[in-house]
Structures are given as C-alpha cells and as structure tokens.
Short mmCIF file of C-alpha atoms in Angstrom, two decimals:
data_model
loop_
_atom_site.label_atom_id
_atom_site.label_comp_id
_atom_site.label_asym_id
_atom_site.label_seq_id
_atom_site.Cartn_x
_atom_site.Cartn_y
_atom_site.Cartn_z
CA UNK A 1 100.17 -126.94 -15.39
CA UNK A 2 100.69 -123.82 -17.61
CA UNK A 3 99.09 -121.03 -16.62
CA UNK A 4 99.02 -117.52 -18.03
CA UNK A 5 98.62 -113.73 -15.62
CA UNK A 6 97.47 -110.95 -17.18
CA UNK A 7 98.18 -108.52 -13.89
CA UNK A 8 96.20 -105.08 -14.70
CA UNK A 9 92.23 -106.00 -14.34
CA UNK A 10 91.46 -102.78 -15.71
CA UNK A 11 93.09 -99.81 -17.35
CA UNK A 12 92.08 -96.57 -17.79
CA UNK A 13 93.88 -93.81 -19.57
CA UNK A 14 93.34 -90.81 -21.62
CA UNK A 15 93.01 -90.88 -25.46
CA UNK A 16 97.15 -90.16 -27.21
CA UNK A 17 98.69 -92.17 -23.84
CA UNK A 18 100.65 -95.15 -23.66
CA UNK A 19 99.91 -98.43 -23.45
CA UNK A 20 101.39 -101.40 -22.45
CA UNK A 21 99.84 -104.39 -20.95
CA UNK A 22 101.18 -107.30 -18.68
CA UNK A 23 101.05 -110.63 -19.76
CA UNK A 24 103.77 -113.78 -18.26
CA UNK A 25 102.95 -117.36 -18.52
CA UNK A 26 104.58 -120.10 -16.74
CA UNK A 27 106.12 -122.45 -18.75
CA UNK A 28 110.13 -123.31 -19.54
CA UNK A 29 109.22 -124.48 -22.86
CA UNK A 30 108.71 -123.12 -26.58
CA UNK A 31 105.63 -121.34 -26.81
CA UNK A 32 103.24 -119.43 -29.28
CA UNK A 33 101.84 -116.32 -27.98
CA UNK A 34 98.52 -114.40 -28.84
CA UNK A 35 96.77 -110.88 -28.08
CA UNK A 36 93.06 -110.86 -28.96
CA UNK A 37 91.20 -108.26 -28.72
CA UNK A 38 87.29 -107.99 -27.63
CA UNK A 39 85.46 -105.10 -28.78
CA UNK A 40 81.77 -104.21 -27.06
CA UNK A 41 79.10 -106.13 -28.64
CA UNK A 42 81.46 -107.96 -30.94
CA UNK A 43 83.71 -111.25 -31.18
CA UNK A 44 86.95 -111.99 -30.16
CA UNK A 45 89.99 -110.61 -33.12
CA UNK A 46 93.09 -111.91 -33.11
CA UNK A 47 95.59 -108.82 -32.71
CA UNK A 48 98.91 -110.34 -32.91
CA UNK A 49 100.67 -113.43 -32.48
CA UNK A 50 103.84 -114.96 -32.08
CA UNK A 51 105.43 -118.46 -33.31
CA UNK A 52 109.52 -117.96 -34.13
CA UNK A 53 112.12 -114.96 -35.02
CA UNK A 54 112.20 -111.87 -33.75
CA UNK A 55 110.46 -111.21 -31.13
CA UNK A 56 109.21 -107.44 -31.42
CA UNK A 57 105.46 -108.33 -33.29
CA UNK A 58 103.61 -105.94 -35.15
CA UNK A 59 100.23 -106.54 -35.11
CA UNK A 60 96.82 -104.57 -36.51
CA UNK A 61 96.04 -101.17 -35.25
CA UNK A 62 99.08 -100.04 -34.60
CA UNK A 63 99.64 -102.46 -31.61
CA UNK A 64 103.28 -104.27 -31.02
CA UNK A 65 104.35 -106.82 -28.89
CA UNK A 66 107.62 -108.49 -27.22
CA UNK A 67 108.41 -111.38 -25.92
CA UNK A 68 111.33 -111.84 -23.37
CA UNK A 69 112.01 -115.11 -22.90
CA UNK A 70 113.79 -114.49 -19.87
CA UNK A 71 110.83 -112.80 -18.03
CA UNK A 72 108.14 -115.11 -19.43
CA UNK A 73 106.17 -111.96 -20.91
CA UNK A 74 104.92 -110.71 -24.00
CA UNK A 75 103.82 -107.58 -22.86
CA UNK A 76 100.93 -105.51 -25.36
CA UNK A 77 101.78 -102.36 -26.41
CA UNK A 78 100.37 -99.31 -27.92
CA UNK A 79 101.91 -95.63 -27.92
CA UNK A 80 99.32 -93.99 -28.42
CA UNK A 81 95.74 -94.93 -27.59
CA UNK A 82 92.60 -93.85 -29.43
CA UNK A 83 89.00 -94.01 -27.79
CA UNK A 84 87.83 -97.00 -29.96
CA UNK A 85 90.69 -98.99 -28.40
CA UNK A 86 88.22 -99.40 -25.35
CA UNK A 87 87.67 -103.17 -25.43
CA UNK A 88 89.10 -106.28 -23.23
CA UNK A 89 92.44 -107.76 -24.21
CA UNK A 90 93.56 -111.57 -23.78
CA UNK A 91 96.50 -112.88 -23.67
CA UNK A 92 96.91 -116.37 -24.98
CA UNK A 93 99.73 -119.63 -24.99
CA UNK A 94 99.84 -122.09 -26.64
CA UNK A 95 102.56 -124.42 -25.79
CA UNK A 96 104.92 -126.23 -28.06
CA UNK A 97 104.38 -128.95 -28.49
CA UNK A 98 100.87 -129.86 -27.01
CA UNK A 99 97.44 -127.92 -28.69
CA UNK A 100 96.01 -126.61 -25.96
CA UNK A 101 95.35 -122.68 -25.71
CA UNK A 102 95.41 -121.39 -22.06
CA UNK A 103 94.00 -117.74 -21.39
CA UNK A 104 95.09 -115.06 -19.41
CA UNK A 105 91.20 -113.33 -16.94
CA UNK A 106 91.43 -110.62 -19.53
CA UNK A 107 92.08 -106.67 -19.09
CA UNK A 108 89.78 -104.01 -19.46
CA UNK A 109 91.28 -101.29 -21.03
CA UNK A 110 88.72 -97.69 -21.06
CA UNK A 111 90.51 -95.25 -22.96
CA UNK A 112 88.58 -91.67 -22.21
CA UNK A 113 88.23 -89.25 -24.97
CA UNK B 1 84.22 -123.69 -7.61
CA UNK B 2 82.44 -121.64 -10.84
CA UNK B 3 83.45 -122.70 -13.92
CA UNK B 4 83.77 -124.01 -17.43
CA UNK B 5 84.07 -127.68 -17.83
CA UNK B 6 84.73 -129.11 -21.37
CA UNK B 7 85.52 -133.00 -21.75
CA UNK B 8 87.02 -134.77 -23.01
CA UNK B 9 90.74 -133.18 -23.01
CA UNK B 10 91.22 -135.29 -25.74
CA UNK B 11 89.04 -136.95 -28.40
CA UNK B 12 90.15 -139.01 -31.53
CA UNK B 13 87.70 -139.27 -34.30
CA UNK B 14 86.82 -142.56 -37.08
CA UNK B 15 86.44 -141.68 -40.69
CA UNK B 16 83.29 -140.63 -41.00
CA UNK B 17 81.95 -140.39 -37.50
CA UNK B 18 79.95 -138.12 -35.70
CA UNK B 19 81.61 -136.39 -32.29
CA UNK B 20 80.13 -134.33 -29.69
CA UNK B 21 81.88 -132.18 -27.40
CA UNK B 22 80.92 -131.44 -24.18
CA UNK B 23 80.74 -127.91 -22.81
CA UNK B 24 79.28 -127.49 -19.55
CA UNK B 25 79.56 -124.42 -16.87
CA UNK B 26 78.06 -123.24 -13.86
CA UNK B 27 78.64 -119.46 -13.92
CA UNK B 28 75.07 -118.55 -14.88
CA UNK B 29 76.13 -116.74 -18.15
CA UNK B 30 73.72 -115.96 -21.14
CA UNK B 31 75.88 -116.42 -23.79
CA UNK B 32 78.10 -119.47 -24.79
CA UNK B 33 80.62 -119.92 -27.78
CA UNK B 34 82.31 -122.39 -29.56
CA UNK B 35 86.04 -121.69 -31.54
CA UNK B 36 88.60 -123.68 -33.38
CA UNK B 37 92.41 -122.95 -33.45
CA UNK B 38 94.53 -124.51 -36.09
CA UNK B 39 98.23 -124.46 -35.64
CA UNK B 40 99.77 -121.47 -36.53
CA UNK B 41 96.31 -119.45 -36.55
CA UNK B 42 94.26 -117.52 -34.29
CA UNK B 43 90.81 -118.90 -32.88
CA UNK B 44 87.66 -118.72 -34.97
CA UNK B 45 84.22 -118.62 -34.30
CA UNK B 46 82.33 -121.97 -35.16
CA UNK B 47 78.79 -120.89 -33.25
CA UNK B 48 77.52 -119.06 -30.70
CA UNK B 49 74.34 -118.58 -28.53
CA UNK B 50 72.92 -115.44 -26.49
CA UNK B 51 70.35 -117.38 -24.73
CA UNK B 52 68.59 -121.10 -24.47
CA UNK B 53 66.56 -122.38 -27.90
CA UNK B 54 68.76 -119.92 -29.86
CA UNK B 55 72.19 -120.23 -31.65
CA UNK B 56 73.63 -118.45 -34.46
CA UNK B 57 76.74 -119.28 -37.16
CA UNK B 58 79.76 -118.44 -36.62
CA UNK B 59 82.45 -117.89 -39.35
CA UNK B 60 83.39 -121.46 -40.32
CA UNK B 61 80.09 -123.47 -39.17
CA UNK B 62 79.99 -125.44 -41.84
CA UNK B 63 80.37 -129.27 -41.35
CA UNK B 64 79.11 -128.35 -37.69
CA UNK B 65 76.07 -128.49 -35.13
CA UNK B 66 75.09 -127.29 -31.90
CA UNK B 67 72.40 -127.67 -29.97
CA UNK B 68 71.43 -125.20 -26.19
CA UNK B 69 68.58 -126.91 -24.35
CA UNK B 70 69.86 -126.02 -21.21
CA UNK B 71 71.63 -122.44 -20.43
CA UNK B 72 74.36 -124.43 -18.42
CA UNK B 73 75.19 -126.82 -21.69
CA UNK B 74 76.42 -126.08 -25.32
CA UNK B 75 77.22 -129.06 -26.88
CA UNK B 76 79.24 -129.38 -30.03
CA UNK B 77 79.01 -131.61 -32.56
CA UNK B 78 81.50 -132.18 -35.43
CA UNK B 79 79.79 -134.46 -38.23
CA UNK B 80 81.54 -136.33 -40.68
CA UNK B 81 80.34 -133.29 -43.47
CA UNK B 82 83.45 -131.65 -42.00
CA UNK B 83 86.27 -132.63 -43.63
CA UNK B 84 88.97 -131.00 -41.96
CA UNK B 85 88.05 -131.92 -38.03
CA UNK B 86 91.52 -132.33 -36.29
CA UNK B 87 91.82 -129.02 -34.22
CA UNK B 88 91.63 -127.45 -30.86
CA UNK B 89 88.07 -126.58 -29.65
CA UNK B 90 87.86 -123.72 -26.94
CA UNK B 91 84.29 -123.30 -25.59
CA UNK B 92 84.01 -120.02 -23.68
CA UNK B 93 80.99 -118.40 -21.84
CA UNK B 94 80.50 -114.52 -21.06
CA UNK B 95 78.32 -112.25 -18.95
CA UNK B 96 78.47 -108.47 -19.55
CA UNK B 97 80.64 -108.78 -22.48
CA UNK B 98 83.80 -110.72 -20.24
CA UNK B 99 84.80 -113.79 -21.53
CA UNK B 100 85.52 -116.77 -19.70
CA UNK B 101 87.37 -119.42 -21.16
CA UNK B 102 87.34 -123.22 -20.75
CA UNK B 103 90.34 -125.47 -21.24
CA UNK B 104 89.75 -127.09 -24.20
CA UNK B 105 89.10 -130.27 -26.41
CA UNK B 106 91.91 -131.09 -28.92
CA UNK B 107 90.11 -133.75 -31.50
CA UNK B 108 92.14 -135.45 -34.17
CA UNK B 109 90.98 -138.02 -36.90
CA UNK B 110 92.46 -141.47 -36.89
#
C-alpha cells in the first residue's frame, strides 16, 4: 500500500529563516502531489500541488515545491519564514491512476517572532 | 489500534439515489470533517462538526447531509439533490487543532 512520511514532527525556527520540509511517498508510479496548509482555528488550504511538467511548483505565500522523482520527495519550501506561517503542513498523494488521497501525520511548523 | 475507519473503499451510486458514508473513529476527538477532492483539485470542505448534536456547512454543502449522534460517528450522506456526486470523500477527525485523516470513500454514479 502507498504510504506517505512527512519526517520532521515539529519545526521551530526564527522569523526570515529557511524552510524546507520533508515529504517521500512510496510508490513507483505517476503521482499527484499536494501541500496543505492548516492554520490555528481554521480549515485546511491547499498550498500547492502538483499533476505534470516541471517539477519546481510555485504555490501561495511565497512557498515552492520539488519533486524528484528519483528520491520519492516533494520537499516544501520557504526562504524566508514569517510568524503567521505558524500552522501544520500536510503532505498529500494521490496516485495515478486510482482516487484515493493518502496523508502524510502532518508537521508543526512554530516560526518565533 | 486508534483510528479512523471510513467504509466502504468504494461505493457506486443509481440515478437518483440516496448514499451514506460511513465515518467512524475511536480516537476520542471533538471535532469531525467531511471533504471532497475532484481530480485535478485540492480537497474541500463539505461539513464539519465541533461536538455531538452540532454541525456546520462547509463550502460546497449543498446537495449534502450529515448527521453526529454519537461523537465516535459522522455519517455522510450524498442525496440525489447533488448533481455532481462522483468524487473522493476524505473524512478526517482532530483534537487540539491536528488532523487525522481517514482513508477514504471514492463514490461514482452508474
């Protein structure tokens, strides 16, 4: 069965670092790929997504995303965090050719001001 | 083991029909949601509820209903008022803001 690891639990890093989050799925097949994004007290946003072409996506608030087929990632990434980026990121796959939308437990990112 | 359990994995629907889907867990959380992903776009919120007796809409509850008589169930229904039911349906439950997931119903209309 497909599964997908997000690795870091929780993150915590000062306001103008660097982000990048870990996120590898095991599958050999074509895939669609998702960030979401849960801010406190709200729902869950789609950030980016990925379906076909290149594979460096630009998604809202200035986060990006690649995916390396080769490694199975599609790592989140941000270069320079902002306190109201505090939230809990998913990862998300969605395999080829079957519907179903397996998520990654989730990281906690705190970003301190 | 804790969990989520939604069933049926897969559920085909008649013209017309009503359809529940199941969505059961064990964890103990508050708050359970329901969400539809279409191909090609991101999940969206059907309806959700923060405790038993009470639900609220989502953004696309139309065509739906739910019902949360127990805090371990939050069954969905899709009645025939919905006109465009073939989809994935992710039911998810959360406790102090985390989300847990389950694995899904994918319904499609014969």
């Amino acid at each position: 069965a497909q599964s997908v690891s997000q690795h870091n639990h929780h993150v915590i890093l000062s306001e103008a670092a660097s982000l990048e989050l870990g996120c590898n799925y095991s599958y050999g097949g074509t895939v669609n790929l998702f960030w979401y994004v849960q801010y406190p007290g709200q729902h869950l946003q789609l950030l980016l997504k990925y379906f076909s072409g290149d594979p460096l996506v630009k998604g809202i608030k200035g986060f990006e995303a690649e995916f390396i087929k080769s490694k199975f990632s599609f790592n989140l990434r941000k270069p320079s965090v902002q306190w109201s980026d505090t939230a809990e990121y998913f990862c998300a796959v969605n395999l080829g050719s079957a519907r179903q939308l397996t998520f990654g437990s989730g990281t906690q990112l705190t970003v301190l001001p | 083991d804790g969990g989520i359990t939604q069933s049926p994995k897969y559920l085909f629907r008649k013209e017309g029909q009503n359809v529940t889907l199941s969505c059961e867990q064990n964890l103990n959380h508050d708050a359970m949601y329901w969400y539809r992903q279409d191909p090609g776009q991101g999940l969206r919120l059907i309806y959700y509820s923060q405790i038993v007796n009470d639900f609220q809409k989502g953004d696309i509850a139309e065509g739906y209903s739910v019902s949360r008589e127990k805090k371990e169930s939050f069954p969905l229904t899709v009645t025939s008022a919905q006109k465009n039911p073939t989809a994935f349906y992710l039911c998810a439950s959360s406790i102090y803001g985390k989300l847990f997931f389950g694995s899904g119903t994918q319904l499609s209309v014969l």
